[in-house]
């Protein structure tokens, strides 16, 4: 997160996904790095995988922290395309709980990634937190969902991953 803070422009948006396993630690780190947490978003997956252990609730959400790359005191003029989100939501204010299914099979046709995001979720984040021509950074590119969405939505993109198999999936997907 410290490196993301270094490379994202001042007042640029940062969106980080997590589950109950790590989201509170991520929030703590963001706070310690003096970044402004703007919102949290809950992605509700109505078709989540069942909990086979039967020892806890079925995990059917992912959480997204939206932070601005500046301190509480100095954060200003970040991008938030309110009217675009309202239009997507049939003229109503967009809420921070998004009911979007798990990633469908047709988005996994070039290969599978264990935490692949549904393009609808990434599209919403890109449309709301950036403008056409902006550069989207994904430091954990995986199967390339962020890059594919950025390309489709007329944004530039850059990213990396440490797993060569996932980079191959990403490249195939972008071709």
Backbone as CSV, one residue per row, in Angstrom:
resi,resn,N_x,N_y,N_z,CA_x,CA_y,CA_z,C_x,C_y,C_z
1,UNK,0.838,-1.191,0.000,0.000,0.000,0.000,0.880,1.252,0.000
2,UNK,1.999,1.186,0.682,2.934,2.306,0.688,3.446,2.593,-0.728
3,UNK,3.715,1.551,-1.502,4.166,1.734,-2.878,3.038,2.270,-3.763
4,UNK,1.816,1.835,-3.519,0.668,2.368,-4.268,0.543,3.856,-3.973
5,UNK,0.678,4.227,-2.711,0.616,5.630,-2.313,1.695,6.432,-3.053
6,UNK,2.856,5.840,-3.228,3.965,6.529,-3.883,3.682,6.798,-5.359
7,UNK,3.048,5.863,-6.060,2.899,5.998,-7.515,1.560,6.592,-7.964
8,UNK,0.541,6.550,-7.120,-0.754,7.141,-7.493,-0.676,8.642,-7.265
9,UNK,-1.233,9.409,-8.211,-1.165,10.867,-8.104,-1.896,11.353,-6.847
10,UNK,-1.505,12.501,-6.326,-2.217,13.062,-5.169,-3.709,13.220,-5.480
11,UNK,-4.537,12.831,-4.549,-5.994,12.833,-4.674,-6.517,11.806,-5.673
12,UNK,-5.632,10.911,-6.126,-6.066,9.807,-6.977,-6.810,8.780,-6.138
13,UNK,-7.660,8.014,-6.775,-8.460,7.011,-6.077,-7.736,5.677,-5.978
14,UNK,-7.955,4.996,-4.866,-7.399,3.671,-4.616,-8.554,2.781,-4.157
15,UNK,-8.727,1.643,-4.807,-9.753,0.680,-4.409,-9.064,-0.640,-4.093
16,UNK,-9.302,-1.148,-2.887,-8.659,-2.390,-2.456,-9.729,-3.376,-1.998
17,UNK,-9.692,-4.578,-2.571,-10.625,-5.648,-2.229,-10.105,-6.441,-1.043
18,UNK,-11.020,-6.978,-0.264,-10.641,-7.866,0.828,-11.855,-8.611,1.359
19,UNK,-11.585,-9.573,2.215,-12.643,-10.307,2.912,-12.409,-10.127,4.402
20,UNK,-13.227,-10.766,5.186,-13.069,-10.640,6.638,-11.676,-11.078,7.092
21,UNK,-10.984,-11.874,6.284,-9.641,-12.338,6.641,-8.631,-11.194,6.728
22,UNK,-8.833,-10.142,5.893,-7.790,-9.121,5.811,-8.276,-7.679,5.714
23,UNK,-9.548,-7.428,5.493,-10.010,-6.076,5.199,-9.786,-5.114,6.369
24,UNK,-9.888,-5.601,7.592,-9.691,-4.714,8.745,-8.216,-4.343,8.904
25,UNK,-7.336,-5.282,8.599,-5.900,-4.974,8.614,-5.562,-3.970,7.520
26,UNK,-6.160,-4.141,6.348,-5.922,-3.209,5.244,-6.389,-1.812,5.633
27,UNK,-7.569,-1.714,6.220,-8.081,-0.416,6.677,-7.159,0.230,7.691
28,UNK,-6.623,-0.568,8.598,-5.693,-0.063,9.609,-4.428,0.495,8.952
29,UNK,-3.901,-0.237,7.974,-2.694,0.206,7.274,-2.971,1.504,6.505
30,UNK,-4.099,1.570,5.838,-4.474,2.786,5.106,-4.521,3.973,6.068
31,UNK,-5.110,3.758,7.226,-5.198,4.828,8.227,-3.803,5.227,8.722
32,UNK,-2.951,4.252,8.988,-1.590,4.546,9.458,-0.768,5.291,8.405
33,UNK,-1.068,5.078,7.121,-0.373,5.778,6.046,-1.000,7.143,5.759
34,UNK,-1.970,7.519,6.580,-2.611,8.836,6.511,-3.318,9.084,5.176
35,UNK,-3.993,8.056,4.667,-4.821,8.199,3.476,-6.270,8.369,3.914
36,UNK,-7.030,9.119,3.143,-8.438,9.349,3.466,-9.279,8.181,2.954
37,UNK,-9.939,7.485,3.865,-10.894,6.459,3.459,-12.191,7.179,3.122
38,UNK,-12.590,7.072,1.873,-13.755,7.794,1.378,-15.038,7.002,1.576
39,UNK,-14.994,5.700,1.345,-16.198,4.862,1.405,-15.777,3.404,1.518
40,UNK,-16.736,2.597,1.864,-16.571,1.156,1.723,-17.708,0.678,0.841
41,UNK,-17.435,-0.366,0.085,-18.432,-0.960,-0.794,-18.497,-2.437,-0.438
42,UNK,-19.700,-2.949,-0.366,-19.906,-4.373,-0.126,-20.400,-4.998,-1.426
43,UNK,-19.655,-5.985,-1.915,-20.077,-6.734,-3.099,-20.774,-7.990,-2.591
44,UNK,-22.090,-8.044,-2.769,-22.890,-9.201,-2.367,-22.982,-10.161,-3.539
45,UNK,-22.507,-11.390,-3.321,-22.524,-12.427,-4.353,-23.671,-13.385,-4.039
46,UNK,-24.798,-13.159,-4.679,-25.985,-13.973,-4.361,-25.797,-15.437,-4.721
47,UNK,-24.844,-15.737,-5.592,-24.572,-17.116,-5.986,-23.228,-17.602,-5.442
48,UNK,-22.896,-17.187,-4.231,-21.609,-17.553,-3.621,-21.483,-19.069,-3.474
49,UNK,-20.231,-19.500,-3.454,-19.968,-20.923,-3.258,-20.407,-21.333,-1.854
50,UNK,-20.983,-22.514,-1.697,-21.419,-22.937,-0.364,-20.235,-23.200,0.570
51,UNK,-20.493,-23.099,1.851,-19.480,-23.403,2.856,-19.533,-24.895,3.126
52,UNK,-18.554,-25.605,2.628,-18.558,-27.060,2.734,-18.241,-27.563,4.141
53,UNK,-17.562,-26.758,4.957,-17.188,-27.208,6.300,-18.378,-27.209,7.252
54,UNK,-19.370,-26.406,6.964,-20.567,-26.275,7.804,-20.216,-25.865,9.227
55,UNK,-19.129,-25.107,9.377,-18.693,-24.661,10.692,-18.776,-23.150,10.859
56,UNK,-19.312,-22.460,9.826,-19.463,-21.012,9.879,-20.458,-20.589,8.800
57,UNK,-20.801,-19.308,8.791,-21.703,-18.798,7.763,-21.055,-18.892,6.398
58,UNK,-21.872,-18.977,5.382,-21.395,-18.981,4.001,-20.903,-17.572,3.663
59,UNK,-19.667,-17.456,3.259,-19.083,-16.160,2.905,-19.622,-15.723,1.548
60,UNK,-20.433,-14.682,1.527,-21.082,-14.257,0.280,-20.820,-12.789,-0.044
61,UNK,-19.782,-12.218,0.563,-19.456,-10.824,0.273,-17.953,-10.643,0.119
62,UNK,-17.615,-9.609,-0.624,-16.259,-9.068,-0.621,-16.415,-7.603,-0.288
63,UNK,-15.428,-7.068,0.361,-15.473,-5.664,0.732,-14.421,-4.908,-0.074
64,UNK,-14.756,-3.667,-0.394,-13.850,-2.815,-1.154,-13.684,-1.526,-0.365
65,UNK,-12.456,-1.178,-0.065,-12.174,0.112,0.566,-11.802,1.086,-0.543
66,UNK,-12.513,2.214,-0.582,-12.173,3.286,-1.512,-11.465,4.365,-0.714
67,UNK,-10.206,4.592,-1.037,-9.401,5.605,-0.362,-8.926,6.641,-1.380
68,UNK,-8.627,7.817,-0.887,-8.086,8.902,-1.699,-6.621,9.076,-1.292
69,UNK,-5.765,9.217,-2.273,-4.329,9.309,-2.006,-3.944,10.698,-1.497
70,UNK,-4.385,10.984,-0.283,-4.010,12.205,0.415,-4.531,12.075,1.849
71,UNK,-4.086,12.959,2.699,-4.533,12.939,4.088,-5.965,13.463,4.181
72,UNK,-6.610,13.217,5.316,-7.959,13.748,5.547,-7.980,15.259,5.337
73,UNK,-6.954,15.915,5.848,-6.889,17.371,5.811,-6.700,17.914,4.391
74,UNK,-5.921,17.212,3.571,-5.554,17.738,2.258,-6.280,17.078,1.088
75,UNK,-7.068,16.056,1.337,-7.786,15.385,0.247,-8.826,16.330,-0.348
76,UNK,-8.791,16.473,-1.667,-9.762,17.324,-2.353,-9.754,16.984,-3.842
77,UNK,-10.821,17.304,-4.503,-10.935,17.183,-5.956,-10.658,15.774,-6.480
78,UNK,-10.973,14.741,-5.711,-10.857,13.380,-6.226,-11.978,13.163,-7.228
79,UNK,-11.805,12.185,-8.086,-12.815,11.881,-9.099,-13.892,11.006,-8.494
80,UNK,-15.128,11.428,-8.648,-16.290,10.584,-8.362,-17.391,10.988,-9.325
81,UNK,-17.708,10.114,-10.236,-18.696,10.374,-11.279,-20.095,9.980,-10.801
82,UNK,-20.625,10.812,-9.922,-21.933,10.582,-9.292,-23.034,10.383,-10.339
83,UNK,-23.078,11.257,-11.340,-24.170,11.207,-12.321,-24.110,9.916,-13.148
84,UNK,-22.911,9.424,-13.430,-22.772,8.162,-14.166,-23.328,7.011,-13.325
85,UNK,-22.997,7.005,-12.044,-23.491,5.942,-11.169,-25.010,6.014,-11.016
86,UNK,-25.536,7.206,-10.946,-26.995,7.381,-10.841,-27.677,6.872,-12.110
87,UNK,-27.086,7.160,-13.256,-27.641,6.688,-14.533,-27.623,5.161,-14.606
88,UNK,-26.521,4.554,-14.194,-26.415,3.089,-14.186,-27.472,2.479,-13.271
89,UNK,-27.819,3.206,-12.214,-28.760,2.712,-11.202,-30.195,3.205,-11.467
90,UNK,-30.545,3.334,-12.728,-31.908,3.711,-13.134,-32.396,5.010,-12.517
91,UNK,-31.506,6.008,-12.460,-31.896,7.330,-11.981,-31.923,7.479,-10.471
92,UNK,-31.494,6.445,-9.761,-31.463,6.512,-8.292,-30.018,6.577,-7.815
93,UNK,-29.829,7.194,-6.657,-28.491,7.291,-6.078,-27.914,5.888,-5.872
94,UNK,-26.672,5.694,-6.311,-26.005,4.396,-6.155,-25.675,4.169,-4.686
95,UNK,-26.009,3.009,-4.210,-25.708,2.614,-2.825,-24.354,1.916,-2.768
96,UNK,-23.864,1.703,-1.555,-22.556,1.062,-1.403,-22.655,-0.450,-1.220
97,UNK,-23.822,-1.029,-1.473,-23.993,-2.484,-1.451,-24.400,-2.895,-2.861
98,UNK,-23.510,-3.636,-3.514,-23.728,-4.012,-4.908,-24.072,-5.494,-4.994
99,UNK,-25.269,-5.780,-5.476,-25.747,-7.148,-5.657,-25.377,-7.591,-7.065
100,UNK,-24.196,-8.179,-7.174,-23.664,-8.624,-8.465,-23.182,-10.059,-8.276
101,UNK,-23.616,-10.974,-9.141,-23.230,-12.381,-8.976,-21.721,-12.595,-9.032
102,UNK,-21.319,-13.767,-8.584,-19.935,-14.204,-8.715,-19.534,-14.157,-10.187
103,UNK,-18.267,-14.237,-10.480,-17.771,-14.154,-11.852,-18.342,-15.290,-12.702
104,UNK,-19.028,-14.942,-13.809,-19.618,-15.985,-14.651,-18.568,-16.743,-15.458
105,UNK,-18.936,-17.915,-15.913,-18.033,-18.799,-16.653,-17.484,-18.135,-17.913
106,UNK,-18.309,-17.347,-18.621,-17.833,-16.757,-19.872,-16.701,-15.751,-19.649
107,UNK,-16.535,-15.239,-18.433,-15.417,-14.347,-18.136,-14.156,-15.127,-17.757
108,UNK,-14.276,-16.434,-17.665,-13.133,-17.285,-17.317,-12.673,-18.138,-18.506
109,UNK,-13.101,-17.774,-19.714,-12.835,-18.625,-20.872,-11.358,-18.725,-21.255
110,UNK,-10.536,-17.787,-20.827,-9.111,-17.838,-21.155,-8.292,-18.511,-20.046
111,UNK,-8.936,-18.855,-18.956,-8.278,-19.499,-17.828,-8.897,-19.033,-16.524
112,UNK,-8.618,-19.763,-15.468,-9.235,-19.469,-14.176,-8.237,-18.833,-13.214
113,UNK,-8.763,-17.950,-12.400,-8.004,-17.329,-11.325,-8.854,-17.467,-10.068
114,UNK,-8.272,-17.838,-8.922,-9.087,-18.122,-7.724,-9.854,-16.928,-7.163
115,UNK,-9.409,-15.709,-7.434,-10.143,-14.561,-6.892,-10.555,-13.587,-7.994
116,UNK,-10.847,-14.139,-9.171,-11.227,-13.297,-10.302,-12.501,-12.517,-9.993
117,UNK,-12.492,-11.245,-10.341,-13.624,-10.368,-10.085,-14.562,-10.336,-11.288
118,UNK,-15.838,-10.150,-11.024,-16.828,-9.991,-12.076,-16.572,-8.647,-12.758
119,UNK,-16.578,-8.631,-14.089,-16.340,-7.393,-14.831,-17.321,-6.291,-14.440
120,UNK,-18.539,-6.643,-14.060,-19.522,-5.624,-13.674,-19.050,-4.823,-12.459
121,UNK,-18.403,-5.484,-11.520,-17.879,-4.799,-10.329,-16.756,-3.851,-10.734
122,UNK,-15.832,-4.353,-11.535,-14.685,-3.541,-11.953,-15.152,-2.393,-12.848
123,UNK,-16.105,-2.661,-13.733,-16.651,-1.585,-14.576,-17.204,-0.451,-13.716
124,UNK,-17.963,-0.783,-12.690,-18.529,0.252,-11.809,-17.433,1.064,-11.132
125,UNK,-16.417,0.385,-10.640,-15.327,1.108,-9.984,-14.621,2.042,-10.964
126,UNK,-14.327,1.550,-12.150,-13.618,2.367,-13.137,-14.485,3.544,-13.579
127,UNK,-15.752,3.297,-13.858,-16.643,4.375,-14.296,-16.832,5.441,-13.212
128,UNK,-16.885,5.003,-11.969,-17.146,5.966,-10.892,-15.900,6.698,-10.425
129,UNK,-14.738,6.074,-10.503,-13.540,6.642,-9.879,-12.484,7.136,-10.874
130,UNK,-12.814,7.154,-12.168,-11.854,7.642,-13.164,-12.597,8.262,-14.345
131,UNK,-11.838,8.926,-15.180,-12.380,9.530,-16.397,-11.709,8.909,-17.609
132,UNK,-12.348,9.026,-18.769,-11.741,8.514,-19.999,-10.336,9.089,-20.142
133,UNK,-9.411,8.231,-20.552,-8.024,8.644,-20.730,-7.161,8.504,-19.485
134,UNK,-7.768,8.356,-18.308,-6.993,8.166,-17.083,-6.242,6.837,-17.140
135,UNK,-5.216,6.718,-16.335,-4.437,5.482,-16.236,-4.910,4.721,-15.005
136,UNK,-5.245,3.456,-15.206,-5.672,2.561,-14.131,-4.501,1.632,-13.815
137,UNK,-4.122,1.568,-12.558,-3.036,0.693,-12.106,-3.619,-0.492,-11.352
138,UNK,-3.198,-1.681,-11.721,-3.574,-2.883,-10.985,-2.297,-3.639,-10.619
139,UNK,-1.833,-3.505,-9.365,-0.575,-4.160,-8.981,-0.712,-5.667,-8.715
140,UNK,-1.941,-6.187,-8.789,-2.186,-7.631,-8.640,-3.119,-8.029,-9.777
141,UNK,-2.613,-8.051,-11.005,-3.444,-8.141,-12.196,-4.178,-9.456,-12.374
142,UNK,-3.636,-10.519,-11.851,-4.323,-11.805,-11.988,-4.669,-12.109,-13.425
143,UNK,-5.945,-12.395,-13.682,-6.382,-12.779,-15.026,-6.700,-11.577,-15.915
144,UNK,-6.509,-10.357,-15.418,-6.616,-9.171,-16.262,-7.979,-8.514,-16.337
145,UNK,-8.850,-8.760,-15.376,-10.180,-8.153,-15.410,-10.102,-6.630,-15.426
146,UNK,-9.243,-6.054,-14.587,-9.135,-4.594,-14.538,-8.650,-4.048,-15.877
147,UNK,-7.653,-4.671,-16.466,-7.129,-4.211,-17.758,-8.193,-4.330,-18.844
148,UNK,-8.923,-5.446,-18.870,-9.974,-5.640,-19.878,-11.071,-4.590,-19.734
149,UNK,-11.472,-4.307,-18.501,-12.500,-3.288,-18.263,-11.986,-1.902,-18.631
150,UNK,-10.747,-1.602,-18.256,-10.166,-0.290,-18.572,-10.133,-0.088,-20.083
151,UNK,-9.700,-1.094,-20.802,-9.627,-1.016,-22.266,-11.016,-0.766,-22.852
152,UNK,-12.000,-1.516,-22.395,-13.375,-1.386,-22.872,-13.945,0.000,-22.580
153,UNK,-13.542,0.606,-21.449,-14.098,1.890,-21.005,-13.210,3.087,-21.360
154,UNK,-12.295,2.891,-22.296,-11.434,3.970,-22.816,-10.527,4.588,-21.757
155,UNK,-9.977,3.736,-20.920,-8.935,4.160,-19.976,-7.646,3.460,-20.371
156,UNK,-6.537,4.033,-19.993,-5.249,3.373,-20.152,-5.057,2.487,-18.925
157,UNK,-4.176,1.527,-19.015,-3.980,0.630,-17.882,-2.546,0.146,-17.835
158,UNK,-2.143,-0.186,-16.647,-0.857,-0.844,-16.440,-1.024,-1.759,-15.231
159,UNK,-0.216,-2.779,-15.185,-0.328,-3.699,-14.060,0.791,-4.708,-14.065
160,UNK,0.794,-5.532,-13.048,1.805,-6.578,-12.945,1.247,-7.717,-12.108
161,UNK,1.901,-8.832,-12.199,1.568,-9.985,-11.370,2.827,-10.832,-11.273
162,UNK,2.961,-11.570,-10.193,4.164,-12.392,-10.018,3.953,-13.836,-10.473
163,UNK,2.788,-14.122,-11.063,2.486,-15.483,-11.496,2.422,-15.499,-13.025
164,UNK,3.374,-16.176,-13.642,3.464,-16.184,-15.101,2.237,-16.812,-15.764
165,UNK,1.636,-17.803,-15.144,0.436,-18.428,-15.718,-0.709,-17.417,-15.805
166,UNK,-0.851,-16.569,-14.797,-1.904,-15.553,-14.813,-1.603,-14.456,-15.824
167,UNK,-0.343,-14.124,-15.993,0.034,-13.129,-17.005,-0.339,-13.637,-18.391
168,UNK,-0.147,-14.926,-18.641,-0.532,-15.514,-19.931,-2.043,-15.429,-20.136
169,UNK,-2.815,-15.712,-19.090,-4.279,-15.596,-19.172,-4.657,-14.154,-19.492
170,UNK,-4.059,-13.231,-18.798,-4.328,-11.812,-18.999,-4.015,-11.395,-20.435
171,UNK,-2.869,-11.791,-20.931,-2.476,-11.430,-22.302,-3.437,-11.995,-23.327
172,UNK,-3.834,-13.266,-23.169,-4.814,-13.874,-24.080,-6.126,-13.094,-24.040
173,UNK,-6.533,-12.749,-22.872,-7.793,-12.026,-22.691,-7.747,-10.656,-23.367
174,UNK,-6.627,-9.969,-23.263,-6.526,-8.640,-23.847,-6.379,-8.674,-25.373
175,UNK,-5.874,-9.782,-25.911,-5.772,-9.908,-27.376,-7.152,-9.982,-27.975
